[in-house]
mmCIF file of C-alpha atoms in Angstrom:
data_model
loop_
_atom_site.group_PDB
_atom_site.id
_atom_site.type_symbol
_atom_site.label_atom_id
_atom_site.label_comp_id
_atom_site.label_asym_id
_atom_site.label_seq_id
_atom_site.Cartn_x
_atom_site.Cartn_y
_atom_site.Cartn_z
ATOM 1 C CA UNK A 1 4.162 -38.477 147.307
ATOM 2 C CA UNK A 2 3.974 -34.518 148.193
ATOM 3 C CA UNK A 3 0.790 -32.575 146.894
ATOM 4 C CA UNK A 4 0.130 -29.434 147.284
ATOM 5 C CA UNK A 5 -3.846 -28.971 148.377
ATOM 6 C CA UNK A 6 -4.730 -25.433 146.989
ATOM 7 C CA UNK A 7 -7.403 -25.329 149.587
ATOM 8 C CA UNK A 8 -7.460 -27.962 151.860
ATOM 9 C CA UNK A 9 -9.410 -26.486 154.783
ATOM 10 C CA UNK A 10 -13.332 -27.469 153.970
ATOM 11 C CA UNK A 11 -15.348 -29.677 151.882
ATOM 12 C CA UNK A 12 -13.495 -31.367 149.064
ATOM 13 C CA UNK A 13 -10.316 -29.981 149.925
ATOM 14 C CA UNK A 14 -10.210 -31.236 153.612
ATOM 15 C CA UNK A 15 -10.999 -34.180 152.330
ATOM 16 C CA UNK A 16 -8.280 -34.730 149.743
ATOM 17 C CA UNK A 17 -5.847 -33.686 152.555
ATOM 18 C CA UNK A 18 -7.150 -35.794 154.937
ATOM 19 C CA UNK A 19 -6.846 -38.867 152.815
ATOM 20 C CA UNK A 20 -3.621 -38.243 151.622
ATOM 21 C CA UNK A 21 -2.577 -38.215 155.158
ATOM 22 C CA UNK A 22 -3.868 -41.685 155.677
ATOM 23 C CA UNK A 23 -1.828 -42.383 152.054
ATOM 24 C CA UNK A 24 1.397 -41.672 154.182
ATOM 25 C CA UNK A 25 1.969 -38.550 151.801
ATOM 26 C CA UNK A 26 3.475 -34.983 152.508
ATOM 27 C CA UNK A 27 0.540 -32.570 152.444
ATOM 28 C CA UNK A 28 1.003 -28.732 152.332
ATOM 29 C CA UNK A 29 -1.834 -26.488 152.402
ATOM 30 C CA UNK A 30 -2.544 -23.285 150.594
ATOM 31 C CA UNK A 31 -5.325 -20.715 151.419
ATOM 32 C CA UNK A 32 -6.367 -17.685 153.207
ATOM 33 C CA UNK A 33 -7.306 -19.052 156.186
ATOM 34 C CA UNK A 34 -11.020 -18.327 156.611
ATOM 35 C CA UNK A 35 -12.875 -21.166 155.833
ATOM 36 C CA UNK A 36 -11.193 -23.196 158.795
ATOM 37 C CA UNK A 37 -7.608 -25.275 159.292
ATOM 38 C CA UNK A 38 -5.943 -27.567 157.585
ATOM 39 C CA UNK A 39 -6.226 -31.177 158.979
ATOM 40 C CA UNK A 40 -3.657 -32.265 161.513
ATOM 41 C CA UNK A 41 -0.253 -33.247 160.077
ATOM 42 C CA UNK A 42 -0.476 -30.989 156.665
ATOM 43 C CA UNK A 43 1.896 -27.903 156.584
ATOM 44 C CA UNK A 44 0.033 -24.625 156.372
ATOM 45 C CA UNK A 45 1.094 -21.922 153.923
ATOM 46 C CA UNK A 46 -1.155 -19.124 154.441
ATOM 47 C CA UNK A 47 -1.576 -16.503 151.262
ATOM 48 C CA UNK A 48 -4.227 -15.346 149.023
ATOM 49 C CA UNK A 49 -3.720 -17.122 145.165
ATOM 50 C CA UNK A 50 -4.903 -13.782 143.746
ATOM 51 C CA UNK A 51 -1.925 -11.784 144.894
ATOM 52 C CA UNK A 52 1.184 -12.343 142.779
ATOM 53 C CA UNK A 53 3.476 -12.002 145.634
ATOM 54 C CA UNK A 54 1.249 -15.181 147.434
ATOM 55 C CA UNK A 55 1.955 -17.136 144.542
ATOM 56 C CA UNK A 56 5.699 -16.241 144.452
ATOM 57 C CA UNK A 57 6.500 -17.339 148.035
ATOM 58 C CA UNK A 58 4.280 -20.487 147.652
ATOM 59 C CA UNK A 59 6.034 -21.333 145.061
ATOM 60 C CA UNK A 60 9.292 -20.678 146.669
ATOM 61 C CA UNK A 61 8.778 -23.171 149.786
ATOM 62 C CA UNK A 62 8.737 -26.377 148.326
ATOM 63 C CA UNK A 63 8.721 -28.862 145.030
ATOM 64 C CA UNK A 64 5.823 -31.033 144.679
ATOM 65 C CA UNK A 65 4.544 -34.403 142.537
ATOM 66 C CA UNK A 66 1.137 -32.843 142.208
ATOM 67 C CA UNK A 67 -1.035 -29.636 142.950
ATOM 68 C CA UNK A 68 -4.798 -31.047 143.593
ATOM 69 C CA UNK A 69 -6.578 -27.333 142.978
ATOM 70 C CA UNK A 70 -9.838 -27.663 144.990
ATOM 71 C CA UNK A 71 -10.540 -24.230 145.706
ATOM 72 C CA UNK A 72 -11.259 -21.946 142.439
ATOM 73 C CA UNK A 73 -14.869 -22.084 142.359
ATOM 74 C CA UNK A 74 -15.262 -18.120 141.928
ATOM 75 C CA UNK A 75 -12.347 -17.423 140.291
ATOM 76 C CA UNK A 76 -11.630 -16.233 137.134
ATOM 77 C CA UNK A 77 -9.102 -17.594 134.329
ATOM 78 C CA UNK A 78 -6.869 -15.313 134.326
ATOM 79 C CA UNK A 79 -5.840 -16.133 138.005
ATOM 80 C CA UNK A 80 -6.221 -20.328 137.628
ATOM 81 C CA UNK A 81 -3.332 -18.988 134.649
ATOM 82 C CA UNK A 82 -1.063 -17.084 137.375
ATOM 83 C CA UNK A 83 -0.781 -19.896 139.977
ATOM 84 C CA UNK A 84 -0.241 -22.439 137.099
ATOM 85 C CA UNK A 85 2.313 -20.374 135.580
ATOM 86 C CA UNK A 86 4.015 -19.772 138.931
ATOM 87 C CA UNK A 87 3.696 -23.740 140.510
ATOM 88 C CA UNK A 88 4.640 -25.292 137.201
ATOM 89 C CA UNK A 89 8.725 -25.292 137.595
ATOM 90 C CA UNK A 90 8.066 -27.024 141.041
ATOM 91 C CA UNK A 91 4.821 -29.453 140.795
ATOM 92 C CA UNK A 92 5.016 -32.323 138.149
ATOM 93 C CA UNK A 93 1.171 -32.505 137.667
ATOM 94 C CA UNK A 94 -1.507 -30.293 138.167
ATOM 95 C CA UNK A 95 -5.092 -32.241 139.315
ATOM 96 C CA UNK A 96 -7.929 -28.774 138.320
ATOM 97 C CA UNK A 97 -11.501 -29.376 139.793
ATOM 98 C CA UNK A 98 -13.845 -27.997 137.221
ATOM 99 C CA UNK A 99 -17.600 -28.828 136.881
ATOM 100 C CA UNK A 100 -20.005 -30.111 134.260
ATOM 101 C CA UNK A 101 -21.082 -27.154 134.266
ATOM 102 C CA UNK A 102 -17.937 -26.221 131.633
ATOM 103 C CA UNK A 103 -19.678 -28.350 128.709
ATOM 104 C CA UNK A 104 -21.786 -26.271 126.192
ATOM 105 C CA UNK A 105 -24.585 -28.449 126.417
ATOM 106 C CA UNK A 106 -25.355 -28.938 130.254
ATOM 107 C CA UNK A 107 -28.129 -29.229 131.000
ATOM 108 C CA UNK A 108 -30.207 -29.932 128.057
ATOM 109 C CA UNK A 109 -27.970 -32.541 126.792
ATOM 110 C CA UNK A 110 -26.663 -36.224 127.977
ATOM 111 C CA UNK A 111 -22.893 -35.425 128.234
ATOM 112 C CA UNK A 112 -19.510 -38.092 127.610
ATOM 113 C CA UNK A 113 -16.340 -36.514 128.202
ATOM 114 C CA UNK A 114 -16.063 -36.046 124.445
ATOM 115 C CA UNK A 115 -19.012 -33.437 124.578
ATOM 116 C CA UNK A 116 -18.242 -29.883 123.628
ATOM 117 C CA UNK A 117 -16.876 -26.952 125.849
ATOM 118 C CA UNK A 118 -17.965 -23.513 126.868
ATOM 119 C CA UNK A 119 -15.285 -21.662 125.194
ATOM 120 C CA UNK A 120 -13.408 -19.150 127.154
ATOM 121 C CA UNK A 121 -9.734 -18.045 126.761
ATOM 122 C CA UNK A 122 -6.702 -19.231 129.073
ATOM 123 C CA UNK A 123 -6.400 -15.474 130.423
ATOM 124 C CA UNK A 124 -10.000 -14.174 130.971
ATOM 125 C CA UNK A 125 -11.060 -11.766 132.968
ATOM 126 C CA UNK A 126 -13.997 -11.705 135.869
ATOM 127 C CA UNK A 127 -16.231 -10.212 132.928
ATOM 128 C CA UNK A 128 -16.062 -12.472 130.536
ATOM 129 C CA UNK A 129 -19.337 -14.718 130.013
ATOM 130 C CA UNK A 130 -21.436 -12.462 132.366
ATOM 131 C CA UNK A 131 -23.391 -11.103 129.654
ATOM 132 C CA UNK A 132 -25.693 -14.797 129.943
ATOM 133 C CA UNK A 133 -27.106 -16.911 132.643
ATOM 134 C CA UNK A 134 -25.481 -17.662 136.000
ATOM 135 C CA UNK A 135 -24.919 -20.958 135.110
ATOM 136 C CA UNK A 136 -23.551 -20.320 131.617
ATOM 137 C CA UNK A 137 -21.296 -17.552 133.279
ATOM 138 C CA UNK A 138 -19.994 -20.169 135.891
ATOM 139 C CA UNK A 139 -18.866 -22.443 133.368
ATOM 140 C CA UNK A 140 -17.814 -20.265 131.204
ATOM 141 C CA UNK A 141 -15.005 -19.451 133.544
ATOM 142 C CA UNK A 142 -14.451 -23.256 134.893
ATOM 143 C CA UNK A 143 -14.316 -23.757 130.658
ATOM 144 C CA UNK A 144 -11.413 -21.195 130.572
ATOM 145 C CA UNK A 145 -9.591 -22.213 133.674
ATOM 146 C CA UNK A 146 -9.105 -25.327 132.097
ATOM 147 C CA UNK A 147 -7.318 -24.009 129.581
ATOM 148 C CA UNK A 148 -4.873 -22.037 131.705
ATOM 149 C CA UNK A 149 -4.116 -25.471 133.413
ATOM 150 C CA UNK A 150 -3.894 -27.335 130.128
ATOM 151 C CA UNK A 151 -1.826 -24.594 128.364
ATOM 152 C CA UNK A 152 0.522 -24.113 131.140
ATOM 153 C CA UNK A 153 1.180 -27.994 132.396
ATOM 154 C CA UNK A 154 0.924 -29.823 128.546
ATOM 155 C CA UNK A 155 -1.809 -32.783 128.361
ATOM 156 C CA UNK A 156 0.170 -35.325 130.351
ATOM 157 C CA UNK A 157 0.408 -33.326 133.031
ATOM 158 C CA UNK A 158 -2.901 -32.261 133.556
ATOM 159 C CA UNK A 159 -5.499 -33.768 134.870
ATOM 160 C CA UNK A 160 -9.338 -32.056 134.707
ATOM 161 C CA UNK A 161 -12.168 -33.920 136.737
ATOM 162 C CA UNK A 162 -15.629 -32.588 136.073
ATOM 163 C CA UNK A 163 -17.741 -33.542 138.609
ATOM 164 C CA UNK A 164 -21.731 -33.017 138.793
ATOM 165 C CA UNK A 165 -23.270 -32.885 142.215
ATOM 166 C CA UNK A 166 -21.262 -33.558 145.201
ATOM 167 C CA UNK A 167 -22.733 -34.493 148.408
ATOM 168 C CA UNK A 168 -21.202 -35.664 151.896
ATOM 169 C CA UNK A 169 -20.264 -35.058 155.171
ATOM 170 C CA UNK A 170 -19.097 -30.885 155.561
ATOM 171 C CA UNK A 171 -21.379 -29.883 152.450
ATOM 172 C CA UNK A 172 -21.598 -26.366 152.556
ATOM 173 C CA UNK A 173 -24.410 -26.044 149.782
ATOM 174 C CA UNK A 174 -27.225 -27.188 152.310
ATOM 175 C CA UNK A 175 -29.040 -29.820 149.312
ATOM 176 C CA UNK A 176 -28.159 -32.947 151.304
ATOM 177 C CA UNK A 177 -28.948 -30.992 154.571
ATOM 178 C CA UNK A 178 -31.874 -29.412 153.732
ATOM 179 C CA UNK A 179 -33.407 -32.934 152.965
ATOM 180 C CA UNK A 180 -32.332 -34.097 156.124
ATOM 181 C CA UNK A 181 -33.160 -31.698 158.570
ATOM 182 C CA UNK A 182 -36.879 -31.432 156.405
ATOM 183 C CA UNK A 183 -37.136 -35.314 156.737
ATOM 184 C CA UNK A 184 -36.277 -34.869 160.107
ATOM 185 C CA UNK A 185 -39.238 -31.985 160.914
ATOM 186 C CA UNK A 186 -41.874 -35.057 159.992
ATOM 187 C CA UNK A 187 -45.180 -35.179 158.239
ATOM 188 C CA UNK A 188 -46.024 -35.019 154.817
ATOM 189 C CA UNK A 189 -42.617 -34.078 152.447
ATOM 190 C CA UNK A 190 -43.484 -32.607 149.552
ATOM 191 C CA UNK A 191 -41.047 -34.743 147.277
ATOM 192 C CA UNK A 192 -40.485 -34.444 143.393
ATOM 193 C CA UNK A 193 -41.581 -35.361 140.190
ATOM 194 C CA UNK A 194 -41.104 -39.083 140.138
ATOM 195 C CA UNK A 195 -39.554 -41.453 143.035
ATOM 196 C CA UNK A 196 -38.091 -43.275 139.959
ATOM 197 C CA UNK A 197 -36.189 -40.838 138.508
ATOM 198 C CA UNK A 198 -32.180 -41.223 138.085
ATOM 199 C CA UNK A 199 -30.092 -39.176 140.036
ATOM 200 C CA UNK A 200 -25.879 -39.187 139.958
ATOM 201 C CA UNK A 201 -24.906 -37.166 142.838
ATOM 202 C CA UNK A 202 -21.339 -38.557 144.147
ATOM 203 C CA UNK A 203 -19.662 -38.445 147.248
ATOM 204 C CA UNK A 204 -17.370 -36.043 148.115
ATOM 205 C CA UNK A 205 -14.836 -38.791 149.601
ATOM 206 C CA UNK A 206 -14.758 -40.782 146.257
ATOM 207 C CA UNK A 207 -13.904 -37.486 144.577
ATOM 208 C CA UNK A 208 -11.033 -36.902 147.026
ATOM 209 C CA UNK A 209 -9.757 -40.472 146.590
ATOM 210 C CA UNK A 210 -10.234 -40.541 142.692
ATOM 211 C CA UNK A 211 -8.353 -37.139 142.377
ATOM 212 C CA UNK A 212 -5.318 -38.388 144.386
ATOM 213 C CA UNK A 213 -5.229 -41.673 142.021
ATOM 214 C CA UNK A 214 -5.016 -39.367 139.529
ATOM 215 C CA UNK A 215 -2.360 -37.521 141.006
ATOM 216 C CA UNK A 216 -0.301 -40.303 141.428
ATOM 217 C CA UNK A 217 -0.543 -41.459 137.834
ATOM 218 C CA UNK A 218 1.581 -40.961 134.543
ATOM 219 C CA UNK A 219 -1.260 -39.810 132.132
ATOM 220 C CA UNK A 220 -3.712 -36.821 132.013
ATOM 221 C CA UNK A 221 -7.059 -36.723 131.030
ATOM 222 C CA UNK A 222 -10.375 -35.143 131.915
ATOM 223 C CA UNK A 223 -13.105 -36.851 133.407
ATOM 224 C CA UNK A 224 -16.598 -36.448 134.903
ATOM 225 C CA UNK A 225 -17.017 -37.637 137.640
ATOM 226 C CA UNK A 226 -20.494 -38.640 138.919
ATOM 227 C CA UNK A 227 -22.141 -42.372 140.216
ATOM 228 C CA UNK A 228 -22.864 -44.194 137.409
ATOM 229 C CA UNK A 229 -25.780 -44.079 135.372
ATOM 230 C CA UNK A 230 -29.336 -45.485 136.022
ATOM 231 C CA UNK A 231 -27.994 -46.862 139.206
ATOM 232 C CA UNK A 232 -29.731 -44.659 141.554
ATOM 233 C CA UNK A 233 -33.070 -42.542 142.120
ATOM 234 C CA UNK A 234 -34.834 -39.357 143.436
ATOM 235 C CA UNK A 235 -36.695 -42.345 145.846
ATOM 236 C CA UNK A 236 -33.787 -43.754 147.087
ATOM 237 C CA UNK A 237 -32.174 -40.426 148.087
ATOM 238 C CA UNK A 238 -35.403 -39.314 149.993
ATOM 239 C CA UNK A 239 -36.674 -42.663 151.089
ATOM 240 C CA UNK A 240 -33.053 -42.637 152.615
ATOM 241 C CA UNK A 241 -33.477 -39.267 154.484
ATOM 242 C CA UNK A 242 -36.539 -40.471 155.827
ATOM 243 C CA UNK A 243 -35.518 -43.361 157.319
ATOM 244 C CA UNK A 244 -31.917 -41.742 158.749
ATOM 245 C CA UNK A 245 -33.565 -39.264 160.921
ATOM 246 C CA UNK A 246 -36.460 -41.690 162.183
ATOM 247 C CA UNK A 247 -39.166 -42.334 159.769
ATOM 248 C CA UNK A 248 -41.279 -39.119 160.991
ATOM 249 C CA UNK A 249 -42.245 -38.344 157.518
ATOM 250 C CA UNK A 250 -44.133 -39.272 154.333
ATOM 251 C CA UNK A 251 -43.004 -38.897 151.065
ATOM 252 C CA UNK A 252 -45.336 -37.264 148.636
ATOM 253 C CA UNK A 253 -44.936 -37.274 145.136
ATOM 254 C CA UNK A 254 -46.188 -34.329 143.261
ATOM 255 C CA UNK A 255 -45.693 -34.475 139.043
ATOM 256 C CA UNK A 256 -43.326 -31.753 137.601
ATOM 257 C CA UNK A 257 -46.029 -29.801 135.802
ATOM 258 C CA UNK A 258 -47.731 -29.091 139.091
ATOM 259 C CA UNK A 259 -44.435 -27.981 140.700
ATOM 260 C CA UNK A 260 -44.712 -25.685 138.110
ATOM 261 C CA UNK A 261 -47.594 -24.066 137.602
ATOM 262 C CA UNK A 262 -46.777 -23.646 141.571
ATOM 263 C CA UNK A 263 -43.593 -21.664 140.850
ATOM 264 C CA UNK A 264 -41.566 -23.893 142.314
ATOM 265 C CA UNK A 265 -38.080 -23.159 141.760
ATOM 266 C CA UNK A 266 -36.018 -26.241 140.377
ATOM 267 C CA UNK A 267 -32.731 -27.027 142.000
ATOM 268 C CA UNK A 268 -32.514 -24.728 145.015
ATOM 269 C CA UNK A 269 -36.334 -24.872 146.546
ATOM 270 C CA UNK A 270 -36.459 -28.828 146.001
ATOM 271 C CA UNK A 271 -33.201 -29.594 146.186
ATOM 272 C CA UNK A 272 -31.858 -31.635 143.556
ATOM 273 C CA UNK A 273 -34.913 -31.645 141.768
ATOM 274 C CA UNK A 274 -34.488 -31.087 137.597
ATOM 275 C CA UNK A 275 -36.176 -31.600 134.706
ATOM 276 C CA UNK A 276 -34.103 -30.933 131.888
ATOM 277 C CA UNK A 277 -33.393 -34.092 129.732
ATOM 278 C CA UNK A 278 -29.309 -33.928 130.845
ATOM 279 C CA UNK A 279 -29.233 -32.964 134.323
ATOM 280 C CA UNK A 280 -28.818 -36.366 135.515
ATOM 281 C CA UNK A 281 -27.101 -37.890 131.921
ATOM 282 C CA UNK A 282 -23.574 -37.515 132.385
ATOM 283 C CA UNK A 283 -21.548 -40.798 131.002
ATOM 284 C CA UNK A 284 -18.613 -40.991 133.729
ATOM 285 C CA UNK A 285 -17.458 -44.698 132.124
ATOM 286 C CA UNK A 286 -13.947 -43.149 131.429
ATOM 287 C CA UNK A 287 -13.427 -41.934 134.983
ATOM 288 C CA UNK A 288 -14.831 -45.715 136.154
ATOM 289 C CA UNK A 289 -12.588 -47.648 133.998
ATOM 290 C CA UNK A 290 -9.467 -45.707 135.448
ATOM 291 C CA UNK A 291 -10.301 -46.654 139.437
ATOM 292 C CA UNK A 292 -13.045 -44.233 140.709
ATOM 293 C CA UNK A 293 -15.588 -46.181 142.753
ATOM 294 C CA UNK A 294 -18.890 -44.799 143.836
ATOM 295 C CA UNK A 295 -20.086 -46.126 147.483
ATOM 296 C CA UNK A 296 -23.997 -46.266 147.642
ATOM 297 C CA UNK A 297 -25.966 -42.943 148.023
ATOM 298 C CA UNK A 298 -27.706 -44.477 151.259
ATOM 299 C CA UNK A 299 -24.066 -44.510 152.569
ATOM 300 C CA UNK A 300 -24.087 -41.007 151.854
ATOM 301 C CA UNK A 301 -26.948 -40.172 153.510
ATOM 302 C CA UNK A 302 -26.619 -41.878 156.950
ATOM 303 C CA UNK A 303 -22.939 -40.621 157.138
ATOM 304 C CA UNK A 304 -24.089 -36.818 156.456
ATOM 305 C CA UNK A 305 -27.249 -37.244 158.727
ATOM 306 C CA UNK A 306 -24.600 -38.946 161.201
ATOM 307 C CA UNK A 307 -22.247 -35.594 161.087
ATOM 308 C CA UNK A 308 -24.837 -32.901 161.507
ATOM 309 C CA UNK A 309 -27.005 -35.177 164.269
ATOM 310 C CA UNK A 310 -23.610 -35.396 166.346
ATOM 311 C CA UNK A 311 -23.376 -31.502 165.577
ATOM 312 C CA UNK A 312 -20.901 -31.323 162.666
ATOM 313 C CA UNK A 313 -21.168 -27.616 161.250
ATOM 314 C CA UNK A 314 -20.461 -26.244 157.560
ATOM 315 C CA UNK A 315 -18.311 -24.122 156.721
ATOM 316 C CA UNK A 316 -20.787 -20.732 156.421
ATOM 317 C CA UNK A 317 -21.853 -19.603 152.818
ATOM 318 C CA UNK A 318 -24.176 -17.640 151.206
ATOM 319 C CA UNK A 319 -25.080 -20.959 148.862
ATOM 320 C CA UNK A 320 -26.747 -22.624 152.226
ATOM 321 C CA UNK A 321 -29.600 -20.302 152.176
ATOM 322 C CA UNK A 322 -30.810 -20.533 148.529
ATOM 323 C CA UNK A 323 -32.063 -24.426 149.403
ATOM 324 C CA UNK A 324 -35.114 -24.942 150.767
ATOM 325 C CA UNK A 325 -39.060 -24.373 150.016
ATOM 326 C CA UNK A 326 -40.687 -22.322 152.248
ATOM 327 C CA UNK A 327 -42.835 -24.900 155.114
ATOM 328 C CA UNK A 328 -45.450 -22.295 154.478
ATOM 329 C CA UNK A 329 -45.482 -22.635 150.604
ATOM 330 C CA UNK A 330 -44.816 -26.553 151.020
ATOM 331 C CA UNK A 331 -48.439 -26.029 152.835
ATOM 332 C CA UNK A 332 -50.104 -24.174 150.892
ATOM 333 C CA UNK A 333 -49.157 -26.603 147.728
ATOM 334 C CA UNK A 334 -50.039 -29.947 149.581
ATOM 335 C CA UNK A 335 -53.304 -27.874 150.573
ATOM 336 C CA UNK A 336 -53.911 -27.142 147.279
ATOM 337 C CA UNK A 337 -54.149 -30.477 146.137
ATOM 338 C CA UNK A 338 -56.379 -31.855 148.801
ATOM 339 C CA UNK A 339 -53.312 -33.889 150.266
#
């Protein structure tokens, strides 16, 4: 196999590249260059996919069985549509990372992959969608980039995973890290809602190794890709920090109406922590039943804890510092309640 890694320098990218290495495959790399280097053995084509001229020499240096396109998280349409349009006379298939974020009803709503989409056109601009909320806006745009895969490629050529949360070794969010290093810090962890409640977050290595199946196959689809449901919990994710980095620290459980009333901010202060009724409802059976295999959160946990305690470093974004309560508001809250 050759793929093409539009990316292929940090998080999810790396990691597809580095696997397919193991695979034996050809690997080329495409990106600017700024988010670090492609893994050892993958040729590098440097170029930015927003510049037309980019596009045309990429497209000039090779023929490929697949493009696995890991990097468009802040792009818009119209630009997914150019590299499609120039890469489809020389890649087979085309493997497009979207989100869940790209179905109309997340998160209110349990999702299947028969759920309806954000609707956004094939060629749309960095405008379009902005008029509602960040999240809307976001997949808005992963809604329309879809599209301009789909449109350009045909439906057996394209493939469209949807994944929810992805957590790992090299996470560049900070949600996973955060938990850590707080776990890590000791005492009493403001943790919450309920220990019981069912999270899906999936690794970022399973997501690498599900997208190159999917490469390699004959059929398209779209899937979402998340661990499955029920099978995990908000306990077992911090109960697993806890015990990674020492046992220093004791979980606390505060209800979501108190969180509340305390301003808490849901998703980015607690990380992880959500309340609305589909955050953590997404049906990935279809994505299950074709090969993608989920390894234990705990497995997760002790690898990430594992990278950053040996001194593994993200890749730097602005996303990292969003995450985190305050250890003086995390104080004042526990205070609050006598605890």
């Amino acid at each position: 196999m050759r793929i093409l890694v539009v990316g292929g320098t940090w998080f999810l990218g790396r990691a597809v590249a580095e696997q397919a290495l193991a695979r034996a495959w050809s690997v080329t790399t495409f990106s600017r260059g700024r988010s670090g280097s492609a893994p050892a053995g993958a040729e590098t084509i440097r170029g930015d996919r927003t510049v037309p001229e980019d596009l045309a020499r990429l497209a000039d240096s090779g023929r490929w069985d697949a493009v696995i396109d890991t990097s468009s998280a802040d792009l818009a349409p119209r630009h997914v549509l150019a590299a499609a349009r120039a890469l489809e006379p020389v890649a087979r298939r085309y493997v497009y990372v979207s989100t869940v974020n790209a179905y109309r009803g997340w998160p209110d709503e349990p999702l299947t992959e028969s759920s309806p989409l954000l609707d956004a056109p094939p060629d749309a601009g960095e405008e379009y969608g902005r008029d509602g909320s960040p999240a809307a806006y976001y997949g808005t745009q992963k809604a329309g980039s879809e599209r301009a895969v789909a449109e350009t490629f045909g439906t057996v050529r394209t493939v469209v995973l949807r994944p929810g949360v992805i957590l790992g070794p090299g996470e560049y969010v900070g949600r996973l890290p955060w938990w850590l290093l707080r776990a890590r810090r000791g005492g009493t962890i403001l943790a919450p809602g309920r220990p019981e409640r069912t999270i899906q977050p999936v690794d970022v290595r399973d997501v690498a190794a599900f997208a190159l199946d999917q490469a390699a196959a004959r059929i398209g689809g779209a899937y979402n890709i998340t661990a499955p449901l029920g099978r995990e919990t908000m306990g077992d994710l911090l109960n697993a920090c806890v015990d990674e980095t020492g046992g220093r620290g004791r979980l606390e459980w505060v209800p979501d109406a108190v969180l509340d009333q305390h301003g808490v901010r849901q998703w980015t202060e607690l990380p992880l922590w959500r309340t609305a009724a589909g955050a953590w409802a997404v049906d990935s059976t279809g994505a299950h039943a074709v090969g993608l295999r989920c390894r234990p959160l705990g497995q997760t946990v002790a690898d990430t804890w594992a990278w950053l305690h040996t001194g593994g470093m993200p890749v730097d974004h602005p996303r990292w510092a969003e995450h985190g309560i305050a250890p003086e508001k995390e104080a004042a809250i526990l205070a609050a309640l006598g605890r």
